[in-house]
PDB file of C-alpha atoms in Angstrom:
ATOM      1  CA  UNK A   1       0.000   0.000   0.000  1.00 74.00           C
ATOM      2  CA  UNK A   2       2.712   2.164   0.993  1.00 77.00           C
ATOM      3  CA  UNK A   3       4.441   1.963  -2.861  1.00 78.00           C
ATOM      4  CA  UNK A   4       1.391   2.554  -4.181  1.00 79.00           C
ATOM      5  CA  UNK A   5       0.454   5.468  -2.164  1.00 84.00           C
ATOM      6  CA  UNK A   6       4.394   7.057  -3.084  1.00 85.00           C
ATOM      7  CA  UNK A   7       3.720   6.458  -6.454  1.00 81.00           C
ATOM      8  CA  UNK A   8       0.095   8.275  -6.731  1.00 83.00           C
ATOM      9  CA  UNK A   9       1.337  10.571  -4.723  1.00 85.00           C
ATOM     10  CA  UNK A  10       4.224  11.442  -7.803  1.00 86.00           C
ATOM     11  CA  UNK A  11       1.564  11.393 -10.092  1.00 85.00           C
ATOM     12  CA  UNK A  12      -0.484  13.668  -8.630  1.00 85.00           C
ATOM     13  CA  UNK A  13       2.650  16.487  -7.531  1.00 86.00           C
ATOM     14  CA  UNK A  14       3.299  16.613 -11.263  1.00 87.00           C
ATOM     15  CA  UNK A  15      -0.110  16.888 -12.828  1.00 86.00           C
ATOM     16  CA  UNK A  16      -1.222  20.084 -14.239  1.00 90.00           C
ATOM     17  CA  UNK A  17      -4.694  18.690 -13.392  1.00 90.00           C
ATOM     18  CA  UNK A  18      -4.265  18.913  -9.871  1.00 92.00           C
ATOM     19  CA  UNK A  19      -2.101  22.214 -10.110  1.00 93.00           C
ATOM     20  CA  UNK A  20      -5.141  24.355 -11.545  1.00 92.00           C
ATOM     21  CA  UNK A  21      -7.629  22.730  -9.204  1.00 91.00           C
ATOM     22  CA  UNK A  22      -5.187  23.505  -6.278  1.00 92.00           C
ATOM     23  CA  UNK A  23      -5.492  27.010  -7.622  1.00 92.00           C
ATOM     24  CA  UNK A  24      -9.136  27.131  -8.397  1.00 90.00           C
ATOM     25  CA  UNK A  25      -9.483  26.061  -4.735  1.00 88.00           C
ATOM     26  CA  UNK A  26      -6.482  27.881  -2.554  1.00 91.00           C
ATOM     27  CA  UNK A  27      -6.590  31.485  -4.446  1.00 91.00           C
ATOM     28  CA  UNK A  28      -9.454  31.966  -6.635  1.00 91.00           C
ATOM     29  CA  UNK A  29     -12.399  30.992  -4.483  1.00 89.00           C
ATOM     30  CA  UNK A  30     -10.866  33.357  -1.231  1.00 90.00           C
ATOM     31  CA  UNK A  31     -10.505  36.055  -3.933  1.00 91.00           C
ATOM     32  CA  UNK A  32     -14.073  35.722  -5.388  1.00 90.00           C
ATOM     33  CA  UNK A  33     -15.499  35.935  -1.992  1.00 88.00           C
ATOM     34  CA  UNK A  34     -13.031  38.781  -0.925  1.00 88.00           C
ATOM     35  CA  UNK A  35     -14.248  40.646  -4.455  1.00 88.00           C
ATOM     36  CA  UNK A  36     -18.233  40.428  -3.467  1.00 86.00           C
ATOM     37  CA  UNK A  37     -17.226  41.120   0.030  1.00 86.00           C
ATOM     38  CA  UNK A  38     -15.364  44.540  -0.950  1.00 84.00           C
ATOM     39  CA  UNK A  39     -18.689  45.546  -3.385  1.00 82.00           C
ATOM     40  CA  UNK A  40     -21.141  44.763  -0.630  1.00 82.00           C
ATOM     41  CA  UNK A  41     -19.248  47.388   1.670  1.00 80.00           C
ATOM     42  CA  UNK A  42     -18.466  49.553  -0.700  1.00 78.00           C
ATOM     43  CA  UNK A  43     -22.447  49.526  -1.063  1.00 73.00           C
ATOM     44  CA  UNK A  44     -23.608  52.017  -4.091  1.00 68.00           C
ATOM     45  CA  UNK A  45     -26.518  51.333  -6.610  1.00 71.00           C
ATOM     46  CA  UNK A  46     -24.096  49.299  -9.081  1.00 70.00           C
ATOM     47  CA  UNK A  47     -25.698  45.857 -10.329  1.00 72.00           C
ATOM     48  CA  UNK A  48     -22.420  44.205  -8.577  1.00 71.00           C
ATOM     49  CA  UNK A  49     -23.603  45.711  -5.218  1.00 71.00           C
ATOM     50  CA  UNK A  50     -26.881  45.139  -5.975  1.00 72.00           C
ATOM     51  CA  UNK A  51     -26.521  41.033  -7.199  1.00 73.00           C
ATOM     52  CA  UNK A  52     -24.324  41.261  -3.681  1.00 74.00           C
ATOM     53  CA  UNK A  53     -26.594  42.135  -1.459  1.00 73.00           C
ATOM     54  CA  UNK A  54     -28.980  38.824  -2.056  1.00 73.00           C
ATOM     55  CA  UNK A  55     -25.785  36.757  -1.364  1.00 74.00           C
ATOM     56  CA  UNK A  56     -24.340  38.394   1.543  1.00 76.00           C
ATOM     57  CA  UNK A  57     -26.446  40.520   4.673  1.00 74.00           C
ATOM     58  CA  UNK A  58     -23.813  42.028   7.068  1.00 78.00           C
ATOM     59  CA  UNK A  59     -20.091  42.626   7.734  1.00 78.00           C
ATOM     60  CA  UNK A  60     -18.572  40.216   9.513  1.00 80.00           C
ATOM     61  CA  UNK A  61     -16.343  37.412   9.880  1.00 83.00           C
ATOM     62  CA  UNK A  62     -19.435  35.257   9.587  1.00 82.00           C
ATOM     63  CA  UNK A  63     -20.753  37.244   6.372  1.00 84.00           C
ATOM     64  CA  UNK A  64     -17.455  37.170   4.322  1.00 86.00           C
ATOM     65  CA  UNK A  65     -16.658  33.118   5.006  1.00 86.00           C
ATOM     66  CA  UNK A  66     -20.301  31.990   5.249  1.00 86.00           C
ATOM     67  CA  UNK A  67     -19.929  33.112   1.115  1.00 87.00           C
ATOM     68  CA  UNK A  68     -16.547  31.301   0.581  1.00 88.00           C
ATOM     69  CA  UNK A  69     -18.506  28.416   1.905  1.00 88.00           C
ATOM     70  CA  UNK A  70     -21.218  28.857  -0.629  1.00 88.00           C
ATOM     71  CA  UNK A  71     -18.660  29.694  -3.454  1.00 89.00           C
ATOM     72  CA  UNK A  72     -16.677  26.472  -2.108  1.00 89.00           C
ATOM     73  CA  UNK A  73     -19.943  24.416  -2.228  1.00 88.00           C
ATOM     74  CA  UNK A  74     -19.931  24.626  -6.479  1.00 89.00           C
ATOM     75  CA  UNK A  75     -15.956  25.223  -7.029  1.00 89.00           C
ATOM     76  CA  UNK A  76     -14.307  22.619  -4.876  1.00 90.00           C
ATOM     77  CA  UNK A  77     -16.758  19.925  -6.195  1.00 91.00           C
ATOM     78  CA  UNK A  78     -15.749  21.087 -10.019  1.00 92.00           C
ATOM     79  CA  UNK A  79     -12.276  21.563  -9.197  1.00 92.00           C
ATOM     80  CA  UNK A  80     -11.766  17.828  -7.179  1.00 93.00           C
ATOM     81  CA  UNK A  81     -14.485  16.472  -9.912  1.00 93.00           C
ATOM     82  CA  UNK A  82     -12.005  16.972 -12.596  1.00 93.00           C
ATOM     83  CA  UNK A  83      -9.150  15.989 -10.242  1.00 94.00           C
ATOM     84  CA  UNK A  84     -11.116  12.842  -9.614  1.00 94.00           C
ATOM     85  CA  UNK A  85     -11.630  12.493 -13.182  1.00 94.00           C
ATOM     86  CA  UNK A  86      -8.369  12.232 -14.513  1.00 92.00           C
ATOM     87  CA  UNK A  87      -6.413  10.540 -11.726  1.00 92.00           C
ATOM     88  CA  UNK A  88      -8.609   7.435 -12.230  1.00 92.00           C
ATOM     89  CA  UNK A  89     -10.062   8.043 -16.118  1.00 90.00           C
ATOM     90  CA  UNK A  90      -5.922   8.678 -17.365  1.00 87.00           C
ATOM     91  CA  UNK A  91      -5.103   5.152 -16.734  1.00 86.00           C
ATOM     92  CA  UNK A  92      -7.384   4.089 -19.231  1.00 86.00           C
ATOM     93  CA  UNK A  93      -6.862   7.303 -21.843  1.00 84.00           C
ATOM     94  CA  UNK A  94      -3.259   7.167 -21.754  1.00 83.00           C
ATOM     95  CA  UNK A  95      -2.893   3.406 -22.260  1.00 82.00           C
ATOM     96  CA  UNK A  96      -1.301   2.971 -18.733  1.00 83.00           C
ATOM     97  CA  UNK A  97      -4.137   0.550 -17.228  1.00 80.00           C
ATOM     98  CA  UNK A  98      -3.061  -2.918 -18.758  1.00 77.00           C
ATOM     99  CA  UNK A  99       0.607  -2.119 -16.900  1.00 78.00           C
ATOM    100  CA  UNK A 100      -1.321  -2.479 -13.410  1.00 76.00           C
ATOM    101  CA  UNK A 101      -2.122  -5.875 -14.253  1.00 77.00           C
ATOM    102  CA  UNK A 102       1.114  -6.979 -14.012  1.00 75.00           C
ATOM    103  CA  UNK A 103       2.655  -5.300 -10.424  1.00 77.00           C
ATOM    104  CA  UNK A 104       3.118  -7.067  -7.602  1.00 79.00           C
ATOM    105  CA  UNK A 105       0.296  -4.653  -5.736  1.00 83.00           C
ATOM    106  CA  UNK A 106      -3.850  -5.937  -6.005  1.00 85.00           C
ATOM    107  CA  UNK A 107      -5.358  -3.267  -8.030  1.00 86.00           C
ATOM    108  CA  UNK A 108      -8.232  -2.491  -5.485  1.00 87.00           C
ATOM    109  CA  UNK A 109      -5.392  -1.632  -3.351  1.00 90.00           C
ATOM    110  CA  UNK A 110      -4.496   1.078  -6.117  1.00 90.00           C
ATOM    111  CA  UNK A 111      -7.774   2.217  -6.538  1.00 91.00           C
ATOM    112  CA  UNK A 112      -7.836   2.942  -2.530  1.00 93.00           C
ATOM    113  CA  UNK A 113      -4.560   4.956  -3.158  1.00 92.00           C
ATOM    114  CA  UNK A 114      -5.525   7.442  -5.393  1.00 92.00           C
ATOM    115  CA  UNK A 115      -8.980   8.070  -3.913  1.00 92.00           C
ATOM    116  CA  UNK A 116      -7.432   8.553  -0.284  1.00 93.00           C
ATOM    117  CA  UNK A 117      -4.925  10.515  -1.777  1.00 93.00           C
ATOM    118  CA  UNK A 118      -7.288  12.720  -3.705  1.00 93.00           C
ATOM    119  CA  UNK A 119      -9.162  12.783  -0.074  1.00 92.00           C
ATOM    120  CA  UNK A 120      -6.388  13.846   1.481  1.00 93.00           C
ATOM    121  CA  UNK A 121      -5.724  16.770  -1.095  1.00 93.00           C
ATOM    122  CA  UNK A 122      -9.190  17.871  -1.161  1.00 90.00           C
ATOM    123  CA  UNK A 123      -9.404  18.012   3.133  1.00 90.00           C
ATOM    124  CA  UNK A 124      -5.741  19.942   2.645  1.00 92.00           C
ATOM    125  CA  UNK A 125      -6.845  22.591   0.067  1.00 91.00           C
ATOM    126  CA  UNK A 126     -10.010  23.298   2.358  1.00 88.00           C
ATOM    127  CA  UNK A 127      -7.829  24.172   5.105  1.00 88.00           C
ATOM    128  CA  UNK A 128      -5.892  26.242   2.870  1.00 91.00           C
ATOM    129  CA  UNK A 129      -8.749  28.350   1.545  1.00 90.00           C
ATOM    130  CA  UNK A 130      -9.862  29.082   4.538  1.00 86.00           C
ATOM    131  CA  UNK A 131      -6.160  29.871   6.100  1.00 87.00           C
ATOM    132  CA  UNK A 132      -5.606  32.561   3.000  1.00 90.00           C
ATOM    133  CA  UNK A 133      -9.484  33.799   2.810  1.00 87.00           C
ATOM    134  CA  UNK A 134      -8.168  35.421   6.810  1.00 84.00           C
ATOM    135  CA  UNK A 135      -5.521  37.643   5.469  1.00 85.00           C
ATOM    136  CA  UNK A 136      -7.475  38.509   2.564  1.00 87.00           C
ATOM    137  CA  UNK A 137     -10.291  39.555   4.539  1.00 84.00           C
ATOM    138  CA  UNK A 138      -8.272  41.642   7.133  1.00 82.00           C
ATOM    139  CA  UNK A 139      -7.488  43.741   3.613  1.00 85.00           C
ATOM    140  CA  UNK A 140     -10.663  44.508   2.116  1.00 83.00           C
ATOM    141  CA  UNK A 141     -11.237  45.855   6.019  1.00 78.00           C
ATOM    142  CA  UNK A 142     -13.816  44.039   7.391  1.00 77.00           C
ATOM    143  CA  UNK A 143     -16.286  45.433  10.511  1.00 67.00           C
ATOM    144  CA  UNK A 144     -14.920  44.946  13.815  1.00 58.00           C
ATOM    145  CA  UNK A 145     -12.488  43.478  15.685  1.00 56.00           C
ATOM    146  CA  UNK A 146     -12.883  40.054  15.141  1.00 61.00           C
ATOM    147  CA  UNK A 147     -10.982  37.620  18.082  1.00 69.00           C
ATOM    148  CA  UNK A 148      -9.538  34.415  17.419  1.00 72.00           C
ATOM    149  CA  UNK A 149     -12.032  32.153  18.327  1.00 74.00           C
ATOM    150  CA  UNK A 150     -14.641  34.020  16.418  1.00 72.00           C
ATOM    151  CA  UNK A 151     -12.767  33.495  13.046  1.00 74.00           C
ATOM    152  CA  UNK A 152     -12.038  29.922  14.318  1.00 77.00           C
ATOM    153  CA  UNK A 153     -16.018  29.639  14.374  1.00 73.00           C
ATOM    154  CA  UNK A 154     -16.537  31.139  11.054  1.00 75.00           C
ATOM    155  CA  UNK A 155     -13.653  29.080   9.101  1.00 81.00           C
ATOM    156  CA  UNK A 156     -15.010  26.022  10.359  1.00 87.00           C
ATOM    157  CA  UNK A 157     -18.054  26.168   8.275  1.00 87.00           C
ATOM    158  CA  UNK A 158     -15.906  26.694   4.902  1.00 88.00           C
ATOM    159  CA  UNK A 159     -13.926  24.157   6.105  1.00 90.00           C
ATOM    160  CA  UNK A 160     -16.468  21.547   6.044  1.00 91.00           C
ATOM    161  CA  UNK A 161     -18.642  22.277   3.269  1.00 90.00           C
ATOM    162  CA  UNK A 162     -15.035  21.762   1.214  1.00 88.00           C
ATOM    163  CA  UNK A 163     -14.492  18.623   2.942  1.00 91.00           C
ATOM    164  CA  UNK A 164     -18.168  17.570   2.220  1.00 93.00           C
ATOM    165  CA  UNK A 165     -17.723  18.585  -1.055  1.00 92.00           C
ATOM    166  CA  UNK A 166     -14.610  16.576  -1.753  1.00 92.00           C
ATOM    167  CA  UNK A 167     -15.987  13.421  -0.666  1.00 94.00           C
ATOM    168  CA  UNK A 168     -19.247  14.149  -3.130  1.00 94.00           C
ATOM    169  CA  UNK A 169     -16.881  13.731  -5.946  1.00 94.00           C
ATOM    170  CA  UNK A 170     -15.231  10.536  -5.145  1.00 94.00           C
ATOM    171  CA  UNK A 171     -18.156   8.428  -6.804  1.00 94.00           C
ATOM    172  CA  UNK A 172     -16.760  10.189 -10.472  1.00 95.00           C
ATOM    173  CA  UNK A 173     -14.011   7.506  -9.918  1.00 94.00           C
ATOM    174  CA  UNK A 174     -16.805   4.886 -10.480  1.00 94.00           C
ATOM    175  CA  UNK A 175     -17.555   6.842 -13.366  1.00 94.00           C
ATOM    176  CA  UNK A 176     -14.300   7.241 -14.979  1.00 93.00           C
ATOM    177  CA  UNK A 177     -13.348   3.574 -14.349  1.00 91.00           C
ATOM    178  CA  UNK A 178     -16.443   2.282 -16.111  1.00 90.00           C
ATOM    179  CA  UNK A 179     -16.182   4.640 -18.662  1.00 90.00           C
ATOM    180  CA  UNK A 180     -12.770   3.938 -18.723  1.00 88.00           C
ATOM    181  CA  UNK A 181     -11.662   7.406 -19.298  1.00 87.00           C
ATOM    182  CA  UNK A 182     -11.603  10.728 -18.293  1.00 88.00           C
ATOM    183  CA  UNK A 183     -14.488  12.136 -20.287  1.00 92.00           C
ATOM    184  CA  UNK A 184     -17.200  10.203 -18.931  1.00 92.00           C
ATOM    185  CA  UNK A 185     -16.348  11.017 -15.232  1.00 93.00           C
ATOM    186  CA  UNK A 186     -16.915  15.129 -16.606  1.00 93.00           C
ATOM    187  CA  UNK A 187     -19.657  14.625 -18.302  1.00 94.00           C
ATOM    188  CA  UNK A 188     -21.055  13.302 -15.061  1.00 94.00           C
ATOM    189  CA  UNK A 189     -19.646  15.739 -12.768  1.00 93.00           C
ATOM    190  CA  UNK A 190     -21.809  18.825 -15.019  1.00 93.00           C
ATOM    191  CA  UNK A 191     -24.477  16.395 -15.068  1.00 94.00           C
ATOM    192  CA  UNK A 192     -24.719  16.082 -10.995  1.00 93.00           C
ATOM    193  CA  UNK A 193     -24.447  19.483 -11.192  1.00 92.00           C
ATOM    194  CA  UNK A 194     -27.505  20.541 -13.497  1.00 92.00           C
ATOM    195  CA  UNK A 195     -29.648  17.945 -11.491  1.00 93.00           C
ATOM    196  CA  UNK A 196     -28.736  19.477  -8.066  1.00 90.00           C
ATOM    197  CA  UNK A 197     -30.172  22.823  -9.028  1.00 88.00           C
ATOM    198  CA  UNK A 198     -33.230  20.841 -10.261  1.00 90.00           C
ATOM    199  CA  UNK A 199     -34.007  18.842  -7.424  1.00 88.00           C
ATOM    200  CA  UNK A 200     -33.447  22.299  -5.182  1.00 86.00           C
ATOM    201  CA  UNK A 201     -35.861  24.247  -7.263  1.00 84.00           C
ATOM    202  CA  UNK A 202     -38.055  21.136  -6.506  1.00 82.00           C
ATOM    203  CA  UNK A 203     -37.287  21.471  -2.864  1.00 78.00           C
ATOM    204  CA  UNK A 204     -35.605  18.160  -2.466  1.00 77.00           C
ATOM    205  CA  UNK A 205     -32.464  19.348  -1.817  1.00 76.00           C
ATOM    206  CA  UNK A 206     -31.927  19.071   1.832  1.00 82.00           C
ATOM    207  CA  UNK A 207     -32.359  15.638   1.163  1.00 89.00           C
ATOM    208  CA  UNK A 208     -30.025  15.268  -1.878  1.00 90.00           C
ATOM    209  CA  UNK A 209     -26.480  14.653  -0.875  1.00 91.00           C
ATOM    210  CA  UNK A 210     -24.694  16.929  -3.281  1.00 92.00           C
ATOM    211  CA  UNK A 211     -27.214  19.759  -2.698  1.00 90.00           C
ATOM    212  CA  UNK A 212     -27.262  19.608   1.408  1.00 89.00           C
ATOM    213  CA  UNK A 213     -24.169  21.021   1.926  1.00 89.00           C
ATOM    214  CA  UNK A 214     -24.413  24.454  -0.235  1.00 87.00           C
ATOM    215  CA  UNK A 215     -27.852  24.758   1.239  1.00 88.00           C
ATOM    216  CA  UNK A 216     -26.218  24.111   4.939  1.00 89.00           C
ATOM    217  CA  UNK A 217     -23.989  27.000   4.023  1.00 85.00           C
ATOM    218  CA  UNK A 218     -26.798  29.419   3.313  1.00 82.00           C
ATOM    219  CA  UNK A 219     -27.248  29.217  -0.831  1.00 79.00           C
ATOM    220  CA  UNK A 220     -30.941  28.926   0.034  1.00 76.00           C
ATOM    221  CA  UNK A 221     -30.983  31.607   2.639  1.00 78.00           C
ATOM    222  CA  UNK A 222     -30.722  31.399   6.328  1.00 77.00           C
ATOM    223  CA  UNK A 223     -34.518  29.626   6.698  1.00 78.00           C
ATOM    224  CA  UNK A 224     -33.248  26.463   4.281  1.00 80.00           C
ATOM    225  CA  UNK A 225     -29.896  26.562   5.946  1.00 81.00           C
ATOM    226  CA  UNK A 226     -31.569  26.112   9.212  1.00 82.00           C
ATOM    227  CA  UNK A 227     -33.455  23.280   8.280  1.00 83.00           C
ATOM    228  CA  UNK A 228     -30.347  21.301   7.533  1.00 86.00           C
ATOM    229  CA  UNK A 229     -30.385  18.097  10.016  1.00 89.00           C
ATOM    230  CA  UNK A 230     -26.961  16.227  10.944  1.00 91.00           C
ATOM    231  CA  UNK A 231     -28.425  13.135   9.087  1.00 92.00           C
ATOM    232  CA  UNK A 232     -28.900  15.005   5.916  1.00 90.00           C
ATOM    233  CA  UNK A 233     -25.088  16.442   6.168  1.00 90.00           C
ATOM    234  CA  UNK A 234     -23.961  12.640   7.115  1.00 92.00           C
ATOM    235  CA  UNK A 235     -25.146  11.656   3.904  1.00 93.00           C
ATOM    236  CA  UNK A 236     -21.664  12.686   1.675  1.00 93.00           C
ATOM    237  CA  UNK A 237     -19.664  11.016   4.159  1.00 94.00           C
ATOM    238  CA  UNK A 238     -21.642   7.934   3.386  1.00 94.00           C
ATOM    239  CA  UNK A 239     -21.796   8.707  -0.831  1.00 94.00           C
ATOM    240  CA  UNK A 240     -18.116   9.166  -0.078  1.00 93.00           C
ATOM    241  CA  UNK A 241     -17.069   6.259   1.515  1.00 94.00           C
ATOM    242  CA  UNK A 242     -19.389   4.034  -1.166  1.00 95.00           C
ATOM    243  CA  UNK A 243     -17.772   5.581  -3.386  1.00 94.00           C
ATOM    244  CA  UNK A 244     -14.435   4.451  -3.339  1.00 93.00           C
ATOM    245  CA  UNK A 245     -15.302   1.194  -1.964  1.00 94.00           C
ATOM    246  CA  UNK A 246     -17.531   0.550  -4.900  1.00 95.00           C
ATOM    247  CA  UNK A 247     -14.368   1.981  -7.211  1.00 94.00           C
ATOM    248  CA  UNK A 248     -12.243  -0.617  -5.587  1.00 92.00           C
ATOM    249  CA  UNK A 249     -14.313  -3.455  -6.201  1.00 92.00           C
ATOM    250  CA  UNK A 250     -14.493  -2.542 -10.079  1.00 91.00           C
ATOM    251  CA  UNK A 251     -10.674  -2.543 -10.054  1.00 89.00           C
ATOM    252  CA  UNK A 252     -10.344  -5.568  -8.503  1.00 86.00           C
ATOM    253  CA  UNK A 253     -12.907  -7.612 -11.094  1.00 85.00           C
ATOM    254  CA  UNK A 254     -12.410  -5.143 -13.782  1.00 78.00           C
ATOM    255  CA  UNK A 255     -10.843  -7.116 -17.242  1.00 74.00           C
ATOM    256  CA  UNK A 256      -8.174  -4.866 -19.412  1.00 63.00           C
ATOM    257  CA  UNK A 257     -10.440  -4.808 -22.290  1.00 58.00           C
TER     258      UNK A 257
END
């Protein structure tokens, strides 16, 4: 297990893949939230402030990451989705799957690499949003001295709607490996996404897993958010967690062609 966690691990410091995602996550999503955060207190009767103001109602700690949660909620499922994607779909694209066959480690035992791997990115990059979104928002001046243990408060829910998030896109694996490819797993991952806005219009959503935790972070307003019950957020964990073991299983039984 250990070589084939070393060797995923190489795979994934070196892919552009996970370089842009790392991005999308780490800088772009703190910045987006920082930009709507800096045109809501600037105020004015632009559209920008205007479009603001139904995302975000005050100035606080609270305010400004409560958004980066909701921003997180779409972004870090795209940007692990595609992660996701290609670490399991480029084994079969770039030829590379029929060399498995023939190491000395079971393939499920691959399988579990990359996905805990791509776990254990996703978790790390969710930290790391919310650890730059603080700086960030100490620039754009936020309202009131803010102590440590209120910021604490306020990056936690980022935190976990990321983490939530991440484990929502390990069932794409599944997806790639049957697919055998990288494409497949995408077309999925914008798929999940169009249906999750569906089933939310429908008001389902609390109850669908990869809807629950955008809600949770107050996409639907504070009322929906509310109504959010621990069982309903438990429910990625368990998608997760299928996920991969269901991934796993394919590898193991899976023929080369």
């Amino acid at each position: 297990m250990r070589a084939a966690l070393a060797v995923e691990l190489l795979k994934m410091r070196r892919s552009r893949v996970v370089a842009v995602a790392s991005a999308l996550m780490v800088v772009l999503m703190p910045a987006l939230a920082a930009g709507f955060m800096a045109a809501y207190l600037a105020g004015g009767d632009s559209q920008l402030s205007a479009k603001v103001s139904t995302m975000i109602t005050g100035s606080t700690w609270s305010d400004y990451l409560g958004l980066m949660a909701q921003l997180l909620s779409v972004g870090a499922f795209l940007g692990v989705g595609f992660v996701v994607s290609w670490v399991f779909g480029r084994e079969y694209s770039d030829g590379t799957i029929g060399s498995l066959y023939a190491l000395p480690v079971s393939r499920d035992r691959i399988a579990w690499a990359k996905g805990l791997l791509v776990l254990g990115w996703g978790c790390a990059a969710s930290v790391l949003a919310a650890v730059v979104a603080v700086p960030i928002g100490l620039v754009i001046g936020l309202d009131g001295p803010a102590g440590v243990d209120d910021i604490a408060r306020a990056v936690a829910l980022p935190v976990t709607v990321a983490v939530l998030t991440t484990l929502l896109a390990l069932p794409l694996a599944l997806v790639a490996s049957a697919g055998r490819g990288y494409l497949p797993a995408v077309a999925a991952l914008i798929g999940i996404v169009v249906v999750t806005q569906v089933v939310t219009v429908f008001g389902a959503g609390a109850w669908f897993p990869w809807a629950a935790p955008g809600l949770w972070s107050g996409m639907g307003g504070a009322e929906l958010a509310s109504s959010v019950t621990p069982v309903q957020l438990a429910l990625p964990v368990l998608v997760g967690v299928l996920g991969l073991w269901a991934t796993a299983a394919w590898w193991q039984r899976a023929e080369v062609v």
